[in-house]
Coordinates of C-alpha atoms in Angstrom, one line a residue:
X1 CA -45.9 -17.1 7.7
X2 CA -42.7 -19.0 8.2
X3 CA -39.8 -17.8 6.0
X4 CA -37.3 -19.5 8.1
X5 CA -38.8 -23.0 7.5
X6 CA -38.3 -22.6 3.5
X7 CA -35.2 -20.9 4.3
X8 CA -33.4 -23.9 5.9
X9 CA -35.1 -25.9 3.0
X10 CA -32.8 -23.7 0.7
X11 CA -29.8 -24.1 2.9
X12 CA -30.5 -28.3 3.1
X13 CA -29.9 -28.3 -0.5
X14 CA -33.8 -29.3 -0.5
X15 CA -35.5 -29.4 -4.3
X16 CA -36.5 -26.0 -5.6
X17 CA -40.1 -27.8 -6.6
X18 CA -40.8 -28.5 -3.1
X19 CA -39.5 -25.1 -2.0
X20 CA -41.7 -23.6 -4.0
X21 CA -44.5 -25.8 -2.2
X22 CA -43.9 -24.8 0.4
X23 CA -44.1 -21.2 -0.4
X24 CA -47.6 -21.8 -1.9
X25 CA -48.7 -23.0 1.1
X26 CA -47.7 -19.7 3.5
X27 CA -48.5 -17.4 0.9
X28 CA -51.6 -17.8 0.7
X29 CA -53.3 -15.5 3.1
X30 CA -50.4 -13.1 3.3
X31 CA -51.3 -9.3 3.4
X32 CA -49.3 -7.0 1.1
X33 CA -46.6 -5.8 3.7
X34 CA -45.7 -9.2 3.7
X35 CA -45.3 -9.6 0.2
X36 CA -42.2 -7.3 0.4
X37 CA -40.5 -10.3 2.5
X38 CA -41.3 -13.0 0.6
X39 CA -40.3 -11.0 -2.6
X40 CA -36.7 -10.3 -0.6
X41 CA -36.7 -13.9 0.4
X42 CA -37.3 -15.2 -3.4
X43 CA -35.1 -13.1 -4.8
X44 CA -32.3 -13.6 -2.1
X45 CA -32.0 -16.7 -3.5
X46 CA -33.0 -16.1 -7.3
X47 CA -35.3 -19.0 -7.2
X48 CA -36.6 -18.2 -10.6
X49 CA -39.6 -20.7 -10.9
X50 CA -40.9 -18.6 -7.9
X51 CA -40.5 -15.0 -9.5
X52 CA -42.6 -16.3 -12.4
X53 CA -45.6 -17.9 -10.1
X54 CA -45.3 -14.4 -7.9
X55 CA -45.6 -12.6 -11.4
X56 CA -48.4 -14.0 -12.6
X57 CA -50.2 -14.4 -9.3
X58 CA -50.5 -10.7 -9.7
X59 CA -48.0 -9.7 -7.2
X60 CA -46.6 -6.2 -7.7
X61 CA -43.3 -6.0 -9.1
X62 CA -42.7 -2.3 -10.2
X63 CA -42.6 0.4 -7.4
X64 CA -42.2 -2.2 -4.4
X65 CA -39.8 -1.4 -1.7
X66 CA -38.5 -1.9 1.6
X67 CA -38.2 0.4 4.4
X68 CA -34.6 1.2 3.1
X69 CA -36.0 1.9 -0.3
X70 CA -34.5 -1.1 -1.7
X71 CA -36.6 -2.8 -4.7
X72 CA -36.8 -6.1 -5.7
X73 CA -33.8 -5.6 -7.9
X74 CA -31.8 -4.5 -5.0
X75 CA -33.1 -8.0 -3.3
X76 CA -31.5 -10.3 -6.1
X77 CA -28.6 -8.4 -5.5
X78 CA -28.1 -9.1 -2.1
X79 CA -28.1 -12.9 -1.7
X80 CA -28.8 -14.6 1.2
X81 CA -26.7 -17.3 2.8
X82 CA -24.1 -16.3 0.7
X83 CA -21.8 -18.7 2.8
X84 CA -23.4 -21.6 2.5
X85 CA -25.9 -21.3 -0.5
X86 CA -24.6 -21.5 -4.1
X87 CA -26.5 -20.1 -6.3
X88 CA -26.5 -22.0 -9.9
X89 CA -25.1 -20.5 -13.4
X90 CA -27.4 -18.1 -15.3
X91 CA -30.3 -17.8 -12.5
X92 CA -28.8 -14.1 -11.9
X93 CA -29.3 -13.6 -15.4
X94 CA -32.4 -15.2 -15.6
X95 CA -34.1 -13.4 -12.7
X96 CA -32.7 -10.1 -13.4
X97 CA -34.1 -10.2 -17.1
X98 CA -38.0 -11.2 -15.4
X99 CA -37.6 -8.5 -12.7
X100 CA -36.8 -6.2 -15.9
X101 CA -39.2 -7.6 -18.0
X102 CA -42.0 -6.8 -15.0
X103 CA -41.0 -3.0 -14.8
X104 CA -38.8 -3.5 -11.7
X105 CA -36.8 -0.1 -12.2
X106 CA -33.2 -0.4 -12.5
X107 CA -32.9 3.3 -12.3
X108 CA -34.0 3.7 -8.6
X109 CA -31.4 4.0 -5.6
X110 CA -31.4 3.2 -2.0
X111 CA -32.0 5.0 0.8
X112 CA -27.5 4.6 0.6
X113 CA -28.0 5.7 -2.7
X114 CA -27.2 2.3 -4.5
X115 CA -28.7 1.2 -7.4
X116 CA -29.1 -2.8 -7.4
X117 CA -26.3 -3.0 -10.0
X118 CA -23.7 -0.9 -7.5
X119 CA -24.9 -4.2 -5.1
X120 CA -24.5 -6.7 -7.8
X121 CA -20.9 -5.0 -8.5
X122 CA -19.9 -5.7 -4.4
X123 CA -20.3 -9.4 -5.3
X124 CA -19.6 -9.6 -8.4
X125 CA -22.7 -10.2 -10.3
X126 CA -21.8 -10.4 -13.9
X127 CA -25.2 -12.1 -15.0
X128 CA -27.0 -8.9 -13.7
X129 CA -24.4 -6.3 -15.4
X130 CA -24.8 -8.8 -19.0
X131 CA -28.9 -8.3 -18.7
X132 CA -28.9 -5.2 -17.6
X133 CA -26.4 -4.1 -20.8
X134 CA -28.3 -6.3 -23.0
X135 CA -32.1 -4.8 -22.2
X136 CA -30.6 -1.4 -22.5
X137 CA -30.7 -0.4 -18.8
X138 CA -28.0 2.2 -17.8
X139 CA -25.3 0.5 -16.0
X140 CA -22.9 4.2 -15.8
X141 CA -24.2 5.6 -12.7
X142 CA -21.7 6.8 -9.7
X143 CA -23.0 6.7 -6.5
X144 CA -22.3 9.5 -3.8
X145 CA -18.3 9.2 -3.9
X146 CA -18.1 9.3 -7.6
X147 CA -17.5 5.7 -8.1
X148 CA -18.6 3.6 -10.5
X149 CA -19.0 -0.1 -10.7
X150 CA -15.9 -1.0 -11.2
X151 CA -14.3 1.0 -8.2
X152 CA -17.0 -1.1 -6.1
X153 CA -15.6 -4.0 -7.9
X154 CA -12.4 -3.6 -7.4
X155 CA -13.5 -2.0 -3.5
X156 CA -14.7 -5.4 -2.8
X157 CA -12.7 -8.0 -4.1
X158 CA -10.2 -8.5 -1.9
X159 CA -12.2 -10.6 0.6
X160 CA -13.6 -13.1 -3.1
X161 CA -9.5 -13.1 -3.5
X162 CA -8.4 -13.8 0.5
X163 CA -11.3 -16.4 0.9
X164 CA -10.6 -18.0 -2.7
X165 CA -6.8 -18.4 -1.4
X166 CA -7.2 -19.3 2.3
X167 CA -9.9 -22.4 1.0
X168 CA -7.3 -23.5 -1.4
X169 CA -5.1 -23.6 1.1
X170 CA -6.7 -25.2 3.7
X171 CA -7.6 -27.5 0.8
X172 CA -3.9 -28.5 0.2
X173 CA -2.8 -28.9 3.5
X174 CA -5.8 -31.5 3.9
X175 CA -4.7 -33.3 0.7
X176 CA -1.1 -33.3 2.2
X177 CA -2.0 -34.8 5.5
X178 CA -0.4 -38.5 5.4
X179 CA -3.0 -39.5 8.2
X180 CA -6.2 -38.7 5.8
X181 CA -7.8 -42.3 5.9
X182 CA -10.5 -41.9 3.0
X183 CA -12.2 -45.3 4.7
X184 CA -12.9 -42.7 7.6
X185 CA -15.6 -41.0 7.4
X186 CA -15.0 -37.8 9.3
X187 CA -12.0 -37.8 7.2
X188 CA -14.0 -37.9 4.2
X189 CA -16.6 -35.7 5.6
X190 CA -14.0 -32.7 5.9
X191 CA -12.2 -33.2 2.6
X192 CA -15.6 -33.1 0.9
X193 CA -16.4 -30.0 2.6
X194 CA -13.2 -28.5 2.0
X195 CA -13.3 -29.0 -2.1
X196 CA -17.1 -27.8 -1.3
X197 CA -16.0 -24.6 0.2
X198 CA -13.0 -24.0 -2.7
X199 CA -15.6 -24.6 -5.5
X200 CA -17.7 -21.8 -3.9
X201 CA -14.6 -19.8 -3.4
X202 CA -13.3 -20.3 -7.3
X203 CA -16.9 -19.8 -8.5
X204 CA -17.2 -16.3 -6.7
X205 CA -13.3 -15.4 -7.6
X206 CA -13.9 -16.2 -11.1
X207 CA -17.3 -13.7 -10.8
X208 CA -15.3 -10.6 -10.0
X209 CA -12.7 -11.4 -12.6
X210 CA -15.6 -11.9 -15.0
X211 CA -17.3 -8.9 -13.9
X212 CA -13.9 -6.9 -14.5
X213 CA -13.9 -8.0 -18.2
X214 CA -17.1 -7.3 -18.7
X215 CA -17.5 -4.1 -17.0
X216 CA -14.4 -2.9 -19.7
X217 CA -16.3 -4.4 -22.6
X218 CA -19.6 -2.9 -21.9
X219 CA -17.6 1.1 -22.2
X220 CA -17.5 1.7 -18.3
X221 CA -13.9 3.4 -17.5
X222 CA -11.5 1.9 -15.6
X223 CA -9.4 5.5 -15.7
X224 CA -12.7 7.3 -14.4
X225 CA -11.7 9.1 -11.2
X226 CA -14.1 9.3 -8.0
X227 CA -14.5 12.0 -5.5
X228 CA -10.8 10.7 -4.4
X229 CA -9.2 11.5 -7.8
X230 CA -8.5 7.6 -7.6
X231 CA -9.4 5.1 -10.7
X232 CA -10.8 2.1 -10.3
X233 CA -7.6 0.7 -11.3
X234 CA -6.0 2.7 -8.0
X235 CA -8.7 1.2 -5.8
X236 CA -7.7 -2.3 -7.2
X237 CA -4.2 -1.7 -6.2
X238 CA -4.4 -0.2 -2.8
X239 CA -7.3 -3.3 -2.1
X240 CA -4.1 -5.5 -3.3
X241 CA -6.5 -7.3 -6.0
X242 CA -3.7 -8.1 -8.5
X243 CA -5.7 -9.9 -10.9
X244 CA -8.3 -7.1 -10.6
X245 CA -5.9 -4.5 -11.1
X246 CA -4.4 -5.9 -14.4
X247 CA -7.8 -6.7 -16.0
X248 CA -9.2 -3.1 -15.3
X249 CA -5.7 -1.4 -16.6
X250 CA -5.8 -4.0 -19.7
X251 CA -4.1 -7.5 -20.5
X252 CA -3.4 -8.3 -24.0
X253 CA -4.8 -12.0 -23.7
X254 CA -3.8 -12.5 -27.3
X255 CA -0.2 -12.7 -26.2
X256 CA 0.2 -15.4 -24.0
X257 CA 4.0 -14.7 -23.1
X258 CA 3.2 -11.8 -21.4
X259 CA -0.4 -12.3 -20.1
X260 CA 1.3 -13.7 -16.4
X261 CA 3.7 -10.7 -16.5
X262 CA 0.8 -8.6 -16.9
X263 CA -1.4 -10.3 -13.8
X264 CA 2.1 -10.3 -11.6
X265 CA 2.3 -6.7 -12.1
X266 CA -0.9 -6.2 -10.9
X267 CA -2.5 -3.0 -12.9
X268 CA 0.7 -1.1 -11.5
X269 CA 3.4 1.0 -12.9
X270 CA 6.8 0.5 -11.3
X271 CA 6.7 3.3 -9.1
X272 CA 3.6 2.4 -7.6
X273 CA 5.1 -1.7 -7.4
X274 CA 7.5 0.1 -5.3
X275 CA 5.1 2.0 -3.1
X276 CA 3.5 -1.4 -2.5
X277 CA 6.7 -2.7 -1.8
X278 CA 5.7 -5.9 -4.3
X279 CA 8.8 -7.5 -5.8
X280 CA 6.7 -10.0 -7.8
X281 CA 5.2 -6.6 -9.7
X282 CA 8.6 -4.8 -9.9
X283 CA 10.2 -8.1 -11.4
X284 CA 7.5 -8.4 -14.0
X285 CA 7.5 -4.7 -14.7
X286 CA 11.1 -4.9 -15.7
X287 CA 10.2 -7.5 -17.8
X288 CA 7.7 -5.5 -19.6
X289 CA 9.7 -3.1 -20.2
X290 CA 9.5 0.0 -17.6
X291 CA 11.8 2.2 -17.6
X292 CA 13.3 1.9 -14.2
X293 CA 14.9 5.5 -14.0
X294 CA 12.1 7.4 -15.0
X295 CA 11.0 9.8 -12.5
X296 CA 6.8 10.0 -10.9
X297 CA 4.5 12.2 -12.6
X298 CA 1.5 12.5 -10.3
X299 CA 0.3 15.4 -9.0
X300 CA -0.5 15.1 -5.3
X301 CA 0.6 11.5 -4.9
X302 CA 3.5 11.6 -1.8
X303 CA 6.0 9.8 -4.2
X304 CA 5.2 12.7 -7.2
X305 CA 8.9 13.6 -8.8
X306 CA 10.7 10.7 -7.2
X307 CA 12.5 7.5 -8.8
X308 CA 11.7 4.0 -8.2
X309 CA 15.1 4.2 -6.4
X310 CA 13.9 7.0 -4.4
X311 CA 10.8 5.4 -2.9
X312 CA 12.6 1.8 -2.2
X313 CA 14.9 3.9 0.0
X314 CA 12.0 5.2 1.5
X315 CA 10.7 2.3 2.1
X316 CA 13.9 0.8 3.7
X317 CA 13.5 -2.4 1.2
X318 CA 16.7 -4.1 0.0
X319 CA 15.4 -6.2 -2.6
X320 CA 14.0 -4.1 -4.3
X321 CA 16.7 -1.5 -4.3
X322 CA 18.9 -4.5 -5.1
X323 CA 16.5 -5.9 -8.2
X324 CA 16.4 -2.2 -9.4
X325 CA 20.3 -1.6 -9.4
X326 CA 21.1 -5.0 -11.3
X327 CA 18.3 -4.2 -13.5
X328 CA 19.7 -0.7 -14.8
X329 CA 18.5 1.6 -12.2
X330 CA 21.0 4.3 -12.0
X331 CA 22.8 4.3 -9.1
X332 CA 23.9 8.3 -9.1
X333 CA 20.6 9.5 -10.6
X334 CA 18.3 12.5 -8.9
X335 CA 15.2 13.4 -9.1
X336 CA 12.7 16.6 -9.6
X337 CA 14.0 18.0 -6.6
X338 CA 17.4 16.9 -7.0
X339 CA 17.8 14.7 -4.4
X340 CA 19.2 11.4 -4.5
X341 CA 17.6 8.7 -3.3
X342 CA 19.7 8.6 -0.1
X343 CA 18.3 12.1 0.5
X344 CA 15.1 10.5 1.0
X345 CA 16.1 8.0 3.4
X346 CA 16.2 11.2 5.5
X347 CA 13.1 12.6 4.9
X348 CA 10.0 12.3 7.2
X349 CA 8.0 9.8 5.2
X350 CA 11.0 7.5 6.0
X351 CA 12.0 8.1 9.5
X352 CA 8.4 7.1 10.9
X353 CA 8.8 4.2 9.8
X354 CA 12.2 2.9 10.6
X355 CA 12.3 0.3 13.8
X356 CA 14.6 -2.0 15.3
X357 CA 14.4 -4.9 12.7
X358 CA 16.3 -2.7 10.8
X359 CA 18.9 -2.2 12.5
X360 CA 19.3 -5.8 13.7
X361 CA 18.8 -6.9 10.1
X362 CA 21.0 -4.5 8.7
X363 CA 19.3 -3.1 6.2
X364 CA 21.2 0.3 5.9
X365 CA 24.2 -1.2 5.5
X366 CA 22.8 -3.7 2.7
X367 CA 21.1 -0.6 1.0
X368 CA 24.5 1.0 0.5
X369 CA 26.5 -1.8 -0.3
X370 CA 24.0 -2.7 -3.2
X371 CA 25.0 1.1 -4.0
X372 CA 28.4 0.6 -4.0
X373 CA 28.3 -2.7 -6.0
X374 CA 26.0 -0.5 -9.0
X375 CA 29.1 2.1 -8.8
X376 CA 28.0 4.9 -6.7
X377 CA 30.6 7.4 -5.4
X378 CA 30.5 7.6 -1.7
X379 CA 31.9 11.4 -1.9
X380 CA 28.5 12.2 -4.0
X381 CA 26.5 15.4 -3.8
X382 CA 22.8 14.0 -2.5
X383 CA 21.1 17.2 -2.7
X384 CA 21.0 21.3 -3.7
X385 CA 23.0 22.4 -0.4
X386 CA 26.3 19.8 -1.8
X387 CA 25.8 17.3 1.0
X388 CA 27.3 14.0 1.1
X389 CA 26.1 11.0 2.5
X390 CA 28.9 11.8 5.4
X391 CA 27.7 15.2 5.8
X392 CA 23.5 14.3 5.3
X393 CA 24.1 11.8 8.1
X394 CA 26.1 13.8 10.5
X395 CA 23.2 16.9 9.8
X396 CA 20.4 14.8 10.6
X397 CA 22.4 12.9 14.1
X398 CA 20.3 14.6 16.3
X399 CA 17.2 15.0 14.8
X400 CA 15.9 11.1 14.4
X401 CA 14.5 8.7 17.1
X402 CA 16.8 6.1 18.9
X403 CA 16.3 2.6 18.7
X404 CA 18.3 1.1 21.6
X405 CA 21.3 3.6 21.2
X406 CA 20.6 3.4 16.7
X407 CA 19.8 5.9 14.2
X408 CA 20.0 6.0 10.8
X409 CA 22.5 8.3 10.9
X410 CA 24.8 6.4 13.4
X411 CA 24.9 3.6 11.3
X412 CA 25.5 5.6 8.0
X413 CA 28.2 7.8 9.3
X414 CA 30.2 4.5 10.7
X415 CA 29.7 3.0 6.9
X416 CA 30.2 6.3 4.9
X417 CA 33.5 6.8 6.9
X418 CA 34.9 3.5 6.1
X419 CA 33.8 2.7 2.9
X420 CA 36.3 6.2 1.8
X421 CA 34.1 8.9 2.5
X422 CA 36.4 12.1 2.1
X423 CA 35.8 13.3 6.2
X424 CA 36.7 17.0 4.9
X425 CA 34.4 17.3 2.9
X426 CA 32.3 20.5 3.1
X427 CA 28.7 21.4 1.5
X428 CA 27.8 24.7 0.4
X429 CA 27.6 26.4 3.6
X430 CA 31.2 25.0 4.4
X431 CA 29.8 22.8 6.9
X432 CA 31.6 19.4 8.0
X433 CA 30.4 16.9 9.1
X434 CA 32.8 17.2 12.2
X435 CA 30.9 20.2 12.9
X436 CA 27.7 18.9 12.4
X437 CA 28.1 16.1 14.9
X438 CA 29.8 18.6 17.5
X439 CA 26.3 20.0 18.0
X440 CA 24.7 16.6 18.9
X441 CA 24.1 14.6 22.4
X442 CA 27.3 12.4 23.4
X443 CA 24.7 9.4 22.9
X444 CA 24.3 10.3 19.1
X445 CA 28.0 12.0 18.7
X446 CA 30.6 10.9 20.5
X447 CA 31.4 7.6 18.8
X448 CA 31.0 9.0 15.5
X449 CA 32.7 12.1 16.9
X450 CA 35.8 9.7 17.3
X451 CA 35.4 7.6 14.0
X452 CA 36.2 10.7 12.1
X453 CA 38.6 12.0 14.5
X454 CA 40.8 8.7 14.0
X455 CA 40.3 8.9 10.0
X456 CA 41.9 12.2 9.1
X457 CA 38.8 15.2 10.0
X458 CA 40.2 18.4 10.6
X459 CA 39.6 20.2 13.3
X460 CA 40.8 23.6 11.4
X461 CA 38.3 23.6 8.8
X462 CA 35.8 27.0 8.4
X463 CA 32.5 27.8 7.5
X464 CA 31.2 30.3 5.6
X465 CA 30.2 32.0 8.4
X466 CA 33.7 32.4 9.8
X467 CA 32.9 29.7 12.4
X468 CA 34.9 26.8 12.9
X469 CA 34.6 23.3 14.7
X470 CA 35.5 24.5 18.0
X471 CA 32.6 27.0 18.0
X472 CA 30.1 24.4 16.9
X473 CA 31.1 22.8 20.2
X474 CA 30.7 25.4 22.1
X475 CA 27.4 26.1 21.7
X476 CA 26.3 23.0 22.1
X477 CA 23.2 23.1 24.3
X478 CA 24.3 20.3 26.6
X479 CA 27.6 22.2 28.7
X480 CA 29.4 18.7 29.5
X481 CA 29.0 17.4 26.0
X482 CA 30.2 20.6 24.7
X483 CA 33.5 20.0 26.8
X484 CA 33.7 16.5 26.1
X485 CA 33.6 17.4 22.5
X486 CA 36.4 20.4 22.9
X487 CA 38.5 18.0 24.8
X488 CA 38.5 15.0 22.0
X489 CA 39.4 17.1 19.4
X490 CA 42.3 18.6 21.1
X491 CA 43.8 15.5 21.0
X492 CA 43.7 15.2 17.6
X493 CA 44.1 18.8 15.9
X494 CA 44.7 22.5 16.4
X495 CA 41.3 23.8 17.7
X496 CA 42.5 27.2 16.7
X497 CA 40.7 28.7 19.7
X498 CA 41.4 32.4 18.8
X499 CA 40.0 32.4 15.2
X500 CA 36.7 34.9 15.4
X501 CA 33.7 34.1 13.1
X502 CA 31.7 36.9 10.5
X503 CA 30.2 38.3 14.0
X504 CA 33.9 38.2 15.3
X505 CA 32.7 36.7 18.0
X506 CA 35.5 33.7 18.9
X507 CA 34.4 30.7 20.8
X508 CA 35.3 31.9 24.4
X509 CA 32.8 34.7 23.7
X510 CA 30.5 32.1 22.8
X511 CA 31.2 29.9 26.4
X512 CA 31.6 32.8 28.2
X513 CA 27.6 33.7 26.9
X514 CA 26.4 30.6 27.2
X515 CA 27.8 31.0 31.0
X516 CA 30.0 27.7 31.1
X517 CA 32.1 28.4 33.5
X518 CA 33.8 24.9 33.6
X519 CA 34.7 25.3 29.5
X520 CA 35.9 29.0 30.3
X521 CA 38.2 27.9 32.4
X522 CA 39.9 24.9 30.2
X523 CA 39.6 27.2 27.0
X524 CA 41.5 29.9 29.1
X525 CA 44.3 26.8 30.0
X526 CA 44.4 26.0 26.3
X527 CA 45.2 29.7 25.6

C-alpha cells in the first residue's frame, strides 16, 4: 500500500476524484491494521467523498484507534500538510457530521487525554466545534490542566497570529519592490506564492477568531479558571493574542466606535496593559474609560494592591508613566501598602531587571521629570518609615548591582538633590540620608557623599538612636572609606565627635572596637 503516492497527489493540488482512484486501487487487499492508516490519511485531509466510500464499504468507524488511542475523530483533527494543503470551507463540518453520524465517539480521549475537539481547538477548527454543538455532542470537557477549549485556543494562537503577520509582511515588502518585473516569471512565480501563503495565513487567522466567537456563543466560559487559576482570557494575554483576548473578554460589535478600542486593548484591564508594558492597550484603555488610579485587586498576582503607576515604575517604562500622568494618573497617590510608586522602583521585582540601556538612555531621570511635570513634591513621604526619594535612594546605595559605576540610587540621589530635595530631611527613625550614604563603598558614596555636602546636609543631625553622622561613618565596614568619609565631612560641618548615642557609646568607642587604628588616631587629633 502506498500512502505517500496519494499523499503527494493531495499536496500537487491533484483532483480529489482521481485521489480517490487511487485509493481504490491500494485498498483493495488491505488487512484491517492498515485500515487505521488509511482512515488517518483520509481524514488528515477531510476528503469527504472518501469517508463516505470507506463507510459504506463497511469499514469500521466506531471504536477504531491508533496506538495512541486517537480515533478517527482525533484524525480529522490533526491535518496533514497543514503547511502546504488548504483544506476547503465546510469539509470540516461535513466530515465531522459523517464521522458522528457513523458512531465515531466524540467522548473518547487520547492516550494525552485529548478529546478530538481539544485538537480541533489547537487549530482552530470551528466547523468541528459548530457540528459537534449542533448534533448535541458535549463540547465542555477540560483536559488534565483544567483547561477548556478556549484556553487551548487562546494557548495556540499565537503562531495563526505571528505567521498571519510575517506573510503579510513579506507580502508588502514584495509588492514594494520597484525591481518586481511581472513579465518575469520567477518574479511572478514568488509573488503568486506569497499572496498563496497570506491567503492560507488569513484563512487560518480568521479560524481562531471564528472559533473564539463561537466557543462564547455556544456557553463555554471565557472566565473559567484552569489548574493555574488563569482564564482563558489570561492565557490570551500572556500568549500576546490581542484579538483573541478581546473576543473571549467581550466586544460589543454593535458599537462600532469602540470595537478597535476594544481589539487594541486586547482582553486586558489597565493594570495588566501595564504588566505587558503595551502602550497601544493602555492608550485605548483610557479611552474606554479605566480608571487609571485604581489600585489591583488580584489575589496572588505579583502586581496585587499596586497602581498602574506603580507597576510602570516597575517596569522602568517612560511612556507609559508619561501617558498615565497626562492622562490623570495621580502623581502623589499610594497604594495598599502605602507605597508610592517610586517605592517600587526599589523593590526586587524591579532591580533584576534594570541594565545599562537605562542608564544610557536615561530613563530614571525621564521617569521623574514626567513626575515633576504632573506636580509631585520631591520632599514626599514614599512609604510607612517617612522616607523620601532622597532618603529611599541613599538607604538602598549599597544594596543594588553596578552597571559600569550606576545604580539606581546614584542617579536618583544626584536628581533628587537638585531638583530641591530638602538634604535634612529625616524619616521616622531620624535617619538622613547623609547618614545612610556614610555606610556605603566610596564607589556608591563618595560622590553623592559630596553632592549633599555642597548643598546644605548637616553633619549635626541625630537619630533616634542617639547616633549621629559621624558614627554612621565609623562603622563603616570598609576602614579607609570610613576615614575618607569622617574627613569630607569635617570640611563641611561640626562632626560633633563627643556626642554618645542611646548605648552612650561615642564614635571613638566605635573606631576604637572596630580596631581602626588609623581613624583613632585622626579622631583623637580632631579632639
Amino acid at each position: 500500500m502506498n500512502l505517500y503516492q496519494i499523499e503527494q497527489a493531495y499536496i500537487q493540488g491533484r483532483d480529489l476524484a482521481e485521489i480517490n482512484e487511487l485509493y481504490k486501487t491500494e485498498i483493495a487487499d488491505i488487512t484491517e491494521e492498515q485500515q487505521v492508516e488509511v482512515w488517518r490519511q483520509v481524514c488528515g485531509f477531510v476528503n469527504v467523498e472518501m469517508v463516505d466510500y470507506l463507510i459504506a464499504k463497511g469499514w469500521r468507524t466506531a471504536g477504531v484507534e491508533d496506538s495512541n488511542g486517537d480515533t478517527l475523530l482525533h484524525f480529522l483533527a490533526t491535518p496533514l500538510r497543514s503547511y502546504d494543503y488548504f483544506i476547503a470551507e465546510k469539509r470540516v463540518y461535513e466530515c465531522t457530521k459523517k464521522l458522528l453520524e457513523a458512531k465515531v465517539s466524540p467522548l473518547r480521549k487520547n492516550s494525552q487525554g485529548e478529546t478530538a475537539l481539544m485538537l480541533a481547538a489547537k487549530i482552530g477548527y470551528t466547523e468541528m466545534l459548530e457540528a459537534y454543538a449542533e448534533t448535541g455532542a458535549k463540547i465542555d470537557f477540560n483536559d488534565r490542566n483544567g483547561n477548556t477549549i478556549l484556553h487551548i485556543l487562546a494557548s495556540n494562537s499565537s503562531s495563526a497570529i505571528s505567521d498571519y503577520e510575517k506573510s503579510l509582511e513579506r507580502l508588502m515588502i514584495h509588492q514594494r519592490d520597484e525591481n518586481y518585473d511581472e513579465n518575469n516569471q520567477r518574479h511572478l512565480q514568488e509573488r503568486r506564492q506569497l499572496e498563496w501563503r497570506h491567503h492560507v495565513d488569513k484563512a487560518r487567522f480568521n479560524q481562531f477568531i471564528t472559533f473564539a466567537i463561537v466557543g462564547r456563543e455556544f456557553g463555554i466560559d471565557p472566565l473559567q479558571r484552569n489548574n493555574e487559576k488563569r482564564t482563558a482570557v489570561e492565557v490570551a494575554i500572556g500568549q500576546k493574542s490581542k484579538s483573541i483576548g478581546a473576543i473571549l473578554k467581550g466586544v460589543d460589535f454593535n458599537d462600532q466606535e469602540k470595537v478597535s478600542l476594544y481589539f487594541n486593548a486586547g482582553g486586558m484591564d489597565l493594570h495588566q496593559a501595564c504588566a505587558e508594558k503595551d502602550l497601544e492597550a493602555i492608550d485605548a484603555l483610557i479611552k474606554l474609560g479605566e480608571n487609571v488610579n485604581e489600585i489591583y485587586d488580584k489575589e496572588g498576582d505579583r502586581f496585587n494592591g499596586m497602581t498602574p503607576l506603580a507597576i510602570a515604575m516597575q517596569k522602568h517604562s517612560v511612556e507609559i508613566t508619561d501617558l498615565l500622568l497626562k492622562n490623570g494618573a495621580d502623581a502623589t497617590t499610594v497604594d495598599s501598602k502605602g507605597w508610592h510608586p517610586f517605592r517600587h522602583l526599589y523593590d526586587i521585582n524591579s532591580t533584576i531587571a534594570v541594565h545599562i540601556d537605562l542608564f544610557h538612555n536615561k530613563v530614571f531621570q525621564k521617569i521623574l521629570k514626567a513626575y515633576l511635570d504632573a506636580g509631585f513634591d520631591i520632599n514626599s513621604l514614599l512609604d510607612d518609615e517617612e522616607n523620601t526619594l532622597l532618603t529611599l535612594s541613599a538607604k538602598y546605595a549599597d544594596r543594588l548591582m553596578m552597571h559600569n559605576s550606576y545604580t539606581i540610587s546614584k542617579v536618583l540621589l544626584d536628581e533628587a538633590t537638585y531638583a530641591g530635595a530638602d538634604v535634612n530631611k529625616t524619616n521616622r527613625d531620624g535617619i538622613s540620608a547623609l547618614m545612610y550614604l556614610c555606610a556605603t563603598g566610596l564607589e556608591r558614596g563618595e560622590k553623592s557623599l559630596l553632592t549633599l555636602l555642597e548643598q546644605g546636609a548637616s553633619t549635626e543631625l541625630i537619630d533616634k538612636n542617639g547616633k549621629t553622622a559621624l558614627i554612621y561613618a565609623v562603622n563603616n565596614d570598609r576602614k579607609s572609606d570610613a576615614q575618607t568619609y569622617c574627613e569630607l565631612m569635617a570640611e563641611f560641618g561640626d562632626l560633633l565627635i563627643d556626642a554618645k548615642d542611646n548605648t552612650q557609646q561615642s564614635a571613638l568607642d566605635y573606631v576604637v572596637a572596630k580596631d581602626n587604628e588609623a581613624l583613632v588616631a585622626w579622631l583623637v587629633g580632631k579632639m
